[in-house]
Tab-separated table of C-alpha atoms in Angstrom:
chain	number	residue	atom	x	y	z
A	1	MET	CA	54.503	121.446	167.735
A	2	PRO	CA	55.254	120.152	164.622
A	3	SER	CA	55.590	116.178	164.302
A	4	PRO	CA	59.227	114.906	164.661
A	5	ILE	CA	61.371	114.725	161.630
A	6	ARG	CA	62.836	111.504	160.625
A	7	VAL	CA	65.691	112.067	158.085
A	8	SER	CA	67.343	108.974	156.494
A	9	ALA	CA	69.362	108.170	153.962
A	10	GLN	CA	67.041	107.432	151.004
A	11	ASN	CA	68.592	107.414	146.771
A	12	GLY	CA	67.692	110.925	145.448
A	13	ILE	CA	65.975	112.046	142.223
A	14	PHE	CA	69.332	113.715	141.112
A	15	SER	CA	72.823	112.694	141.249
A	16	PHE	CA	74.902	116.118	141.829
A	17	PHE	CA	78.919	114.874	142.096
A	18	LYS	CA	79.396	112.988	145.037
A	19	SER	CA	75.929	113.349	146.910
A	20	PRO	CA	72.173	113.405	146.012
A	21	PHE	CA	69.954	114.091	148.925
A	22	TYR	CA	68.501	113.273	151.788
A	23	TYR	CA	64.654	113.701	152.697
A	24	ALA	CA	63.014	113.989	155.553
A	25	GLN	CA	60.304	112.722	156.779
A	26	ASN	CA	57.055	112.714	159.085
A	27	ARG	CA	54.406	111.448	160.149
A	28	ARG	CA	52.542	112.535	157.256
A	29	GLY	CA	54.174	112.898	154.401
A	30	SER	CA	58.408	113.735	153.203
A	31	PHE	CA	60.836	117.024	152.324
A	32	PHE	CA	63.514	117.557	150.832
A	33	VAL	CA	66.132	118.531	154.053
A	34	GLY	CA	69.426	117.533	152.771
A	35	PHE	CA	71.784	115.164	151.500
A	36	ASN	CA	73.820	111.616	152.019
A	37	SER	CA	77.171	110.186	150.213
A	38	THR	CA	75.708	107.362	147.914
A	39	TYR	CA	75.932	106.965	144.907
A	40	LYS	CA	72.832	105.887	143.061
A	41	ILE	CA	69.715	108.046	141.393
A	42	GLY	CA	65.876	107.374	143.375
A	43	VAL	CA	63.196	109.682	144.172
A	44	ILE	CA	62.798	111.764	146.740
A	45	LYS	CA	59.103	112.997	147.673
A	46	MET	CA	57.189	115.988	148.044
A	47	LYS	CA	54.575	115.986	150.186
A	48	ILE	CA	54.520	119.087	152.718
A	49	ARG	CA	51.696	119.470	155.163
A	50	LYS	CA	50.235	122.854	156.169
A	51	PHE	CA	53.408	123.534	158.695
A	52	ALA	CA	56.357	122.793	156.813
A	53	TYR	CA	54.500	124.351	153.831
A	54	GLN	CA	54.404	127.699	155.170
A	55	LEU	CA	58.063	127.582	156.775
A	56	LEU	CA	58.765	126.673	153.547
A	57	ALA	CA	56.351	129.696	152.270
A	58	THR	CA	59.302	131.672	155.026
A	59	LEU	CA	62.490	130.689	152.492
A	60	ALA	CA	60.913	132.012	150.648
A	61	LEU	CA	60.666	135.546	152.050
A	62	THR	CA	62.900	135.517	154.455
A	63	THR	CA	62.361	138.826	155.746
A	64	ASN	CA	63.495	140.611	158.539
A	65	ILE	CA	61.528	144.248	159.359
A	66	THR	CA	63.072	147.350	159.375
A	67	GLY	CA	60.794	150.681	159.791
A	68	GLY	CA	57.357	148.664	158.032
A	69	GLN	CA	59.823	147.477	154.905
A	70	ALA	CA	61.227	144.084	154.689
A	71	VAL	CA	64.182	142.981	153.395
A	72	VAL	CA	64.363	140.133	150.896
A	73	ALA	CA	66.756	137.252	151.543
A	74	GLN	CA	68.081	136.987	148.186
A	75	ALA	CA	69.560	134.180	146.446
A	76	ASP	CA	73.232	134.870	146.037
A	77	GLU	CA	73.871	135.644	149.675
A	78	PRO	CA	75.731	133.031	152.439
A	79	ILE	CA	74.209	131.092	154.855
A	80	ARG	CA	77.547	131.819	157.319
A	81	ILE	CA	77.914	129.392	160.059
A	82	GLY	CA	80.284	130.096	162.405
A	83	ALA	CA	84.006	127.815	163.611
A	84	ASN	CA	85.055	128.479	167.508
A	85	LEU	CA	87.146	126.043	167.458
A	86	GLU	CA	90.863	124.793	168.449
A	87	LEU	CA	92.938	125.272	165.684
A	88	SER	CA	96.193	125.787	167.858
A	89	GLY	CA	97.250	125.293	171.322
A	90	TYR	CA	96.287	121.844	173.678
A	91	GLY	CA	93.215	120.823	171.939
A	92	SER	CA	94.339	121.874	168.006
A	93	ALA	CA	94.025	117.537	167.992
A	94	TYR	CA	89.829	117.831	168.796
A	95	GLY	CA	89.510	121.560	166.850
A	96	ILE	CA	91.131	120.790	163.525
A	97	PRO	CA	89.606	117.681	162.895
A	98	ILE	CA	85.821	119.459	163.223
A	99	LEU	CA	86.514	121.537	161.025
A	100	ASP	CA	87.946	119.893	158.259
A	101	ASN	CA	85.154	117.851	158.271
A	102	LEU	CA	82.703	121.493	158.590
A	103	ARG	CA	84.523	122.036	155.111
A	104	MET	CA	84.505	118.857	154.180
A	105	ALA	CA	80.426	118.470	154.670
A	106	ALA	CA	79.610	122.265	153.058
A	107	ASP	CA	81.811	121.996	149.511
A	108	GLU	CA	79.425	118.232	149.310
A	109	ILE	CA	76.103	120.806	149.634
A	110	ASN	CA	77.717	123.620	147.557
A	111	GLU	CA	78.970	121.572	145.013
A	112	ALA	CA	74.945	119.964	144.839
A	113	GLY	CA	73.530	123.094	144.745
A	114	GLY	CA	73.201	124.644	148.216
A	115	LEU	CA	70.719	125.291	150.563
A	116	LEU	CA	67.224	126.709	150.532
A	117	GLY	CA	66.753	126.308	147.269
A	118	GLY	CA	71.075	127.459	145.778
A	119	ARG	CA	72.062	130.100	148.622
A	120	GLN	CA	75.957	128.674	149.352
A	121	ILE	CA	77.187	127.711	152.702
A	122	GLU	CA	80.073	130.260	154.649
A	123	ILE	CA	82.485	129.135	156.861
A	124	ILE	CA	82.680	132.044	158.933
A	125	GLU	CA	86.086	130.127	161.037
A	126	TYR	CA	87.968	131.562	164.041
A	127	ASP	CA	91.033	130.051	166.068
A	128	ASN	CA	90.256	130.472	169.650
A	129	THR	CA	93.709	129.140	170.281
A	130	SER	CA	92.721	126.771	173.553
A	131	ASN	CA	92.716	129.982	175.705
A	132	LYS	CA	89.648	130.278	177.144
A	133	THR	CA	89.057	134.519	177.051
A	134	GLU	CA	89.567	134.277	173.005
A	135	ALA	CA	86.526	131.368	172.977
A	136	ALA	CA	84.130	133.084	174.805
A	137	ALA	CA	85.681	136.150	172.762
A	138	ILE	CA	85.367	134.612	169.472
A	139	ALA	CA	80.992	134.076	170.181
A	140	THR	CA	80.752	137.196	170.456
A	141	ARG	CA	82.114	137.923	167.592
A	142	LEU	CA	80.445	135.478	165.089
A	143	SER	CA	77.027	137.103	167.327
A	144	ASP	CA	78.328	140.109	166.080
A	145	GLU	CA	78.886	138.925	162.629
A	146	ASN	CA	75.370	137.622	162.634
A	147	VAL	CA	75.964	133.822	161.752
A	148	SER	CA	72.936	131.676	161.703
A	149	SER	CA	74.387	129.174	163.549
A	150	ILE	CA	77.810	127.866	165.483
A	151	ILE	CA	79.413	124.719	166.000
A	152	GLY	CA	82.255	124.174	168.865
A	153	PRO	CA	83.920	124.471	170.899
A	154	ALA	CA	85.420	121.360	171.423
A	155	THR	CA	86.393	121.697	174.376
A	156	SER	CA	85.194	120.966	177.566
A	157	ASP	CA	86.987	123.945	178.773
A	158	MET	CA	86.739	126.058	175.666
A	159	ILE	CA	83.313	125.315	175.444
A	160	PHE	CA	82.110	126.729	179.202
A	161	ALA	CA	84.197	129.495	178.390
A	162	SER	CA	81.983	130.489	175.330
A	163	ARG	CA	79.004	129.207	176.589
A	164	PRO	CA	77.523	132.465	178.590
A	165	THR	CA	77.702	134.640	175.727
A	166	ALA	CA	76.615	131.628	173.475
A	167	ILE	CA	73.167	131.664	175.694
A	168	GLU	CA	72.595	135.602	174.759
A	169	SER	CA	73.185	135.174	171.625
A	170	LEU	CA	70.355	132.917	170.708
A	171	ILE	CA	71.622	131.605	167.541
A	172	PRO	CA	72.187	127.598	168.666
A	173	THR	CA	75.192	126.008	168.395
A	174	LEU	CA	76.385	122.655	168.184
A	175	TYR	CA	78.860	120.446	170.215
A	176	PRO	CA	80.031	118.195	167.912
A	177	VAL	CA	82.764	116.222	170.259
A	178	GLY	CA	81.434	117.633	174.122
A	179	THR	CA	80.443	115.570	176.875
A	180	ALA	CA	80.234	117.168	179.562
A	181	ASP	CA	77.000	115.484	182.083
A	182	GLU	CA	75.979	119.652	182.351
A	183	LEU	CA	77.437	120.521	178.871
A	184	THR	CA	73.673	121.594	177.385
A	185	LEU	CA	71.434	122.958	181.475
A	186	ASP	CA	71.713	125.705	183.881
A	187	ASP	CA	73.529	125.784	186.897
A	188	GLN	CA	69.415	124.620	188.323
A	189	GLY	CA	69.088	121.682	185.639
A	190	ASN	CA	67.216	123.602	183.304
A	191	VAL	CA	68.202	122.980	178.996
A	192	LEU	CA	69.001	125.907	177.765
A	193	ASP	CA	67.184	126.440	174.578
A	194	ASN	CA	69.561	126.762	171.980
A	195	ILE	CA	72.440	124.627	173.183
A	196	PHE	CA	72.783	120.822	171.663
A	197	ARG	CA	75.439	117.672	171.850
A	198	LEU	CA	75.738	115.517	169.643
A	199	ALA	CA	78.858	112.985	171.516
A	200	PHE	CA	77.539	111.120	174.556
A	201	THR	CA	77.569	112.539	177.698
A	202	TYR	CA	80.897	111.639	180.527
A	203	SER	CA	77.679	109.316	182.905
A	204	PHE	CA	76.312	108.050	179.598
A	205	GLN	CA	80.401	106.169	178.440
A	206	GLY	CA	80.685	105.646	181.910
A	207	ARG	CA	77.793	103.319	183.740
A	208	ALA	CA	77.957	101.889	179.771
A	209	ALA	CA	81.481	100.918	180.714
A	210	ALA	CA	81.742	99.845	184.018
A	211	ARG	CA	77.928	97.135	182.782
A	212	PHE	CA	80.061	95.769	180.347
A	213	ALA	CA	82.785	95.070	182.673
A	214	THR	CA	80.636	93.347	184.944
A	215	GLU	CA	77.822	91.903	182.290
A	216	GLU	CA	80.502	90.504	179.356
A	217	LEU	CA	84.203	90.558	180.734
A	218	GLY	CA	82.385	89.076	184.283
A	219	ALA	CA	84.740	91.985	186.444
A	220	THR	CA	84.556	91.825	190.500
A	221	THR	CA	87.167	94.229	190.647
A	222	ALA	CA	88.825	97.351	188.230
A	223	VAL	CA	90.917	100.075	189.175
A	224	ALA	CA	91.347	103.224	187.802
A	225	ILE	CA	93.564	105.469	185.757
A	226	ILE	CA	92.182	108.884	186.136
A	227	ASP	CA	93.607	112.558	184.745
A	228	GLN	CA	92.557	114.615	187.430
A	229	SER	CA	93.442	117.968	185.425
A	230	ASN	CA	91.205	117.246	183.081
A	231	ASP	CA	87.037	117.835	182.924
A	232	TYR	CA	86.324	114.839	180.632
A	233	SER	CA	88.612	112.175	182.587
A	234	VAL	CA	87.452	113.476	186.001
A	235	GLY	CA	83.961	112.982	184.034
A	236	LEU	CA	84.042	109.334	183.050
A	237	GLY	CA	85.764	107.721	185.652
A	238	ASP	CA	82.890	109.107	188.892
A	239	PRO	CA	80.263	107.114	186.670
A	240	PHE	CA	82.313	104.470	185.312
A	241	MET	CA	83.512	103.428	189.176
A	242	GLU	CA	79.480	104.716	191.463
A	243	GLU	CA	78.556	102.780	188.730
A	244	PHE	CA	80.928	99.546	189.027
A	245	GLU	CA	80.334	99.498	193.179
A	246	THR	CA	76.351	99.619	192.495
A	247	LEU	CA	76.600	96.756	190.538
A	248	GLY	CA	78.696	94.682	193.116
A	249	GLY	CA	82.330	95.498	191.795
A	250	THR	CA	85.447	96.678	194.356
A	251	ILE	CA	87.254	99.622	192.867
A	252	VAL	CA	91.156	98.058	194.075
A	253	ASP	CA	92.895	101.707	193.334
A	254	ARG	CA	92.694	104.801	191.728
A	255	GLN	CA	95.882	106.923	190.013
A	256	TYR	CA	96.217	109.819	189.225
A	257	TYR	CA	97.960	112.053	186.237
A	258	TYR	CA	98.236	115.350	184.290
A	259	SER	CA	97.402	115.888	181.328
A	260	GLY	CA	100.626	116.371	179.021
A	261	ASP	CA	102.627	113.507	181.472
A	262	GLN	CA	104.599	111.381	179.879
A	263	ASP	CA	106.633	108.347	182.295
A	264	PHE	CA	104.034	106.400	183.756
A	265	MET	CA	105.811	104.001	185.335
A	266	GLY	CA	104.983	105.277	189.168
A	267	ILE	CA	101.895	104.595	189.386
A	268	LEU	CA	101.596	101.670	186.720
A	269	THR	CA	104.151	100.062	188.595
A	270	ALA	CA	102.344	100.173	192.128
A	271	LEU	CA	98.506	98.647	189.863
A	272	SER	CA	101.549	95.977	189.068
A	273	SER	CA	101.342	94.290	192.628
A	274	LYS	CA	97.382	94.303	193.112
A	275	GLU	CA	94.792	91.680	191.475
A	276	PHE	CA	92.278	93.204	189.709
A	277	ASP	CA	90.170	92.761	186.589
A	278	VAL	CA	90.039	95.518	184.885
A	279	ILE	CA	91.841	98.907	184.353
A	280	TYR	CA	89.367	102.135	183.498
A	281	LEU	CA	91.274	104.187	181.365
A	282	PRO	CA	88.758	107.192	180.674
A	283	GLY	CA	91.065	109.957	179.077
A	284	PHE	CA	92.700	111.141	174.976
A	285	PHE	CA	94.766	109.069	173.531
A	286	THR	CA	98.021	111.777	173.753
A	287	GLU	CA	98.519	110.621	177.580
A	288	GLY	CA	96.184	106.734	176.985
A	289	GLY	CA	98.578	105.640	174.022
A	290	THR	CA	101.562	106.237	176.397
A	291	ILE	CA	100.237	104.705	179.799
A	292	ILE	CA	98.646	101.621	177.788
A	293	ARG	CA	102.065	100.957	175.681
A	294	GLN	CA	104.274	101.074	179.147
A	295	ALA	CA	100.912	98.903	181.263
A	296	ARG	CA	101.389	96.940	178.276
A	297	GLU	CA	105.553	96.483	178.758
A	298	LEU	CA	105.355	96.113	182.791
A	299	GLY	CA	103.511	93.034	181.220
A	300	ILE	CA	99.749	94.236	182.721
A	301	THR	CA	97.817	92.240	180.287
A	302	GLN	CA	94.258	93.316	181.832
A	303	PRO	CA	91.939	94.183	180.125
A	304	ILE	CA	91.733	97.933	180.058
A	305	LEU	CA	88.131	100.045	178.826
A	306	SER	CA	88.160	103.508	177.749
A	307	GLY	CA	85.447	106.713	176.296
A	308	HIS	CA	85.869	107.911	173.046
A	309	GLY	CA	88.825	110.133	173.632
A	310	LEU	CA	91.120	107.517	172.778
A	311	ALA	CA	89.557	106.567	169.879
A	312	SER	CA	91.482	107.297	167.678
A	313	ASP	CA	94.372	106.067	164.810
A	314	THR	CA	97.157	107.791	166.574
A	315	LEU	CA	96.285	106.224	169.456
A	316	ILE	CA	97.823	103.073	167.357
A	317	GLU	CA	100.973	104.970	166.688
A	318	ILE	CA	101.917	106.030	170.009
A	319	ALA	CA	100.679	102.912	171.995
A	320	GLY	CA	102.090	100.722	168.977
A	321	ALA	CA	99.596	98.329	167.423
A	322	ALA	CA	101.189	94.870	169.655
A	323	ASN	CA	99.636	97.025	172.511
A	324	ILE	CA	96.009	97.616	170.962
A	325	SER	CA	94.747	94.679	172.828
A	326	ASN	CA	93.152	93.147	175.268
A	327	LEU	CA	91.320	96.749	174.678
A	328	TYR	CA	87.753	98.434	174.755
A	329	ILE	CA	86.526	101.674	174.113
A	330	THR	CA	83.310	103.253	174.224
A	331	SER	CA	83.047	105.027	170.379
A	332	MET	CA	80.700	105.996	168.381
A	333	PHE	CA	82.848	105.369	165.033
A	334	HIS	CA	85.404	102.689	164.041
A	335	THR	CA	86.116	101.855	159.583
A	336	GLY	CA	84.979	98.882	160.029
A	337	SER	CA	81.580	99.961	160.307
A	338	GLU	CA	78.548	98.335	157.794
A	339	ASN	CA	76.420	101.906	157.583
A	340	PRO	CA	76.858	102.046	153.854
A	341	LEU	CA	76.754	105.598	154.673
A	342	ALA	CA	79.498	105.168	156.857
A	343	GLN	CA	81.730	103.148	154.504
A	344	THR	CA	80.811	106.115	151.734
A	345	TYR	CA	81.541	108.842	154.403
A	346	ILE	CA	85.187	107.126	154.928
A	347	GLU	CA	85.940	106.522	150.922
A	348	ASN	CA	85.424	110.164	150.457
A	349	PHE	CA	87.309	111.471	153.133
A	350	THR	CA	90.289	109.334	152.957
A	351	ALA	CA	90.203	110.294	148.941
A	352	ARG	CA	90.004	114.093	150.170
A	353	TYR	CA	92.728	114.472	153.324
A	354	GLY	CA	94.576	110.640	152.324
A	355	GLU	CA	94.119	109.176	155.774
A	356	ALA	CA	90.905	107.322	157.186
A	357	PRO	CA	88.757	108.998	159.928
A	358	ASP	CA	88.226	108.865	163.195
A	359	THR	CA	85.620	109.075	165.846
A	360	PHE	CA	85.890	113.121	166.010
A	361	ASP	CA	85.779	113.243	162.247
A	362	ALA	CA	82.476	110.922	161.920
A	363	LEU	CA	80.761	113.371	164.893
A	364	SER	CA	82.635	116.476	163.288
A	365	TYR	CA	80.574	115.784	159.952
A	366	ASP	CA	77.546	114.480	160.965
A	367	ALA	CA	77.309	117.463	163.626
A	368	ALA	CA	77.757	119.699	159.917
A	369	HIS	CA	74.928	118.226	158.557
A	370	LEU	CA	72.303	118.342	161.365
A	371	ILE	CA	72.822	121.795	160.873
A	372	PHE	CA	71.964	121.636	157.320
A	373	THR	CA	69.439	119.548	157.832
A	374	ALA	CA	67.735	121.497	160.151
A	375	ILE	CA	68.410	125.206	157.644
A	376	GLU	CA	66.437	122.705	155.443
A	377	ALA	CA	64.210	121.660	157.738
A	378	ALA	CA	63.004	124.887	158.902
A	379	GLY	CA	63.032	126.663	155.524
A	380	SER	CA	64.579	129.847	156.535
A	381	ASP	CA	68.653	130.502	158.055
A	382	ASP	CA	66.817	132.631	161.132
A	383	PRO	CA	68.742	130.881	164.246
A	384	GLU	CA	65.420	130.600	166.409
A	385	ALA	CA	63.844	128.502	162.940
A	386	ILE	CA	66.777	126.574	163.219
A	387	ARG	CA	67.143	126.334	166.651
A	388	GLN	CA	62.721	124.790	166.828
A	389	ALA	CA	63.810	122.330	163.543
A	390	LEU	CA	66.828	121.442	165.623
A	391	GLU	CA	64.152	120.161	168.379
A	392	THR	CA	62.177	117.776	166.626
A	393	VAL	CA	64.261	116.939	163.315
A	394	SER	CA	65.809	112.675	163.540
A	395	TYR	CA	68.701	112.407	161.810
A	396	GLU	CA	70.754	108.754	160.149
A	397	GLY	CA	74.500	109.440	160.115
A	398	VAL	CA	77.475	108.333	160.124
A	399	THR	CA	78.015	106.957	163.639
A	400	GLY	CA	74.318	106.273	163.506
A	401	PHE	CA	70.275	107.807	164.185
A	402	PHE	CA	69.761	110.772	166.315
A	403	GLU	CA	66.722	112.018	168.082
A	404	TYR	CA	67.201	114.904	170.696
A	405	ASP	CA	65.768	114.506	174.283
A	406	GLU	CA	64.398	116.954	176.207
A	407	TYR	CA	68.026	118.111	177.411
A	408	HIS	CA	68.603	118.616	173.649
A	409	SER	CA	71.673	115.802	174.124
A	410	ALA	CA	71.224	113.005	171.135
A	411	VAL	CA	70.356	109.922	172.000
A	412	ASN	CA	71.949	106.612	170.601
A	413	THR	CA	73.814	103.168	171.786
A	414	ALA	CA	76.673	102.882	173.596
A	415	PRO	CA	79.019	100.701	171.279
A	416	MET	CA	81.859	98.838	172.287
A	417	LEU	CA	84.483	98.105	170.726
A	418	GLN	CA	87.228	95.520	171.191
A	419	TYR	CA	90.672	96.000	169.865
A	420	GLU	CA	93.855	93.131	168.908
A	421	ASN	CA	96.663	94.084	167.611
A	422	GLY	CA	95.346	98.290	166.794
A	423	GLU	CA	92.083	96.415	164.526
A	424	VAL	CA	88.500	96.266	165.961
A	425	ILE	CA	87.849	92.855	165.808
A	426	LYS	CA	84.022	92.647	166.862
A	427	THR	CA	81.091	95.220	168.918
A	428	PHE	CA	79.266	94.914	171.886
A	429	GLU	CA	75.925	97.537	172.150
A	430	VAL	CA	75.857	97.992	175.943
A	431	GLU	CA	72.884	100.419	177.614
A	432	GLY	CA	74.650	102.970	179.412
A	433	ASN	CA	71.521	104.130	181.145
């Protein structure tokens, strides 16, 4: 097995348009594999050990054996990347950011000269309409269209509907914002060879929030408000409650709602008569923003904790900035990040789309560049070569540093963002395991 590859944001030798290049480094040297979003000029080192050299030689003559003859991949043939996304329907708030950032990342690479010696990236995009049947059909369609890799879907329902076909296709499939614990595992708990995730798992976020509540906020009692129709909400809520009780806390009450609900005064009134230290509100900003606003209007002032499903500027629009106080969210990104890569990304994204990116945007951008990095590291757009590269590559992007564990989950820390009046005022690092 090749040595693990570390990708870092170094300055490239050429400044192409917006973005010079990344280089990847393993124990024996380094070689070009992608690029970052900085403007400085530096040096790309190039030392390739025998294994990597053989991969790059494969790149030069990518072949498909048909009747004993090799078909050489031409430099003008695009590298096809599939996108199976919720561009309409209830999941569009999460699918559209993935496509926006996939397009942005692909445009940057293409303007910089492409991958694998000049080949352009072509995005083969389909709208699954937030429909399980359509998501599964698109997975089949993308497999038939010979894409090198697939990004999406975004939501758990669409992921699990399309995953059987994705598994059968053997095409490396990356879920930028999927968080279900079992997403990369089969029914026996074995890792699926070609399935990868980028975001936190359910249980990682839930446990991290419970630890933060007890260790940083000193909470001994909590209530949970959970969307019982949403796997994400239940998936975070159960580990939070289990971990909170393991740490000596008491869950005073559990209240439940359904996706699409707009009036939460009934459950909030029931909670207002109880004594508790914190509220755990796993879910999405669509309902979460309304719950926060109505809770504050009702006079509930206790700290509210949540997962990255609330980490969107739209939350502020729904809840109102004044109500986004004493709020703590586990999130992999925020616009106040001091990461220079993040700041350059924010600048470029805002210039392109006219608004600042949120967590879903940033994760999607990193997912795209992670795929591009794996393609260069593999020296090929062959799906199996890319899959193997994903297992060993390490990547430093706008949301932090990633490397895959044995379960194809990205290893990362759990930043907890503290909000006051709609602004992040402090970031805590919390252990989730």
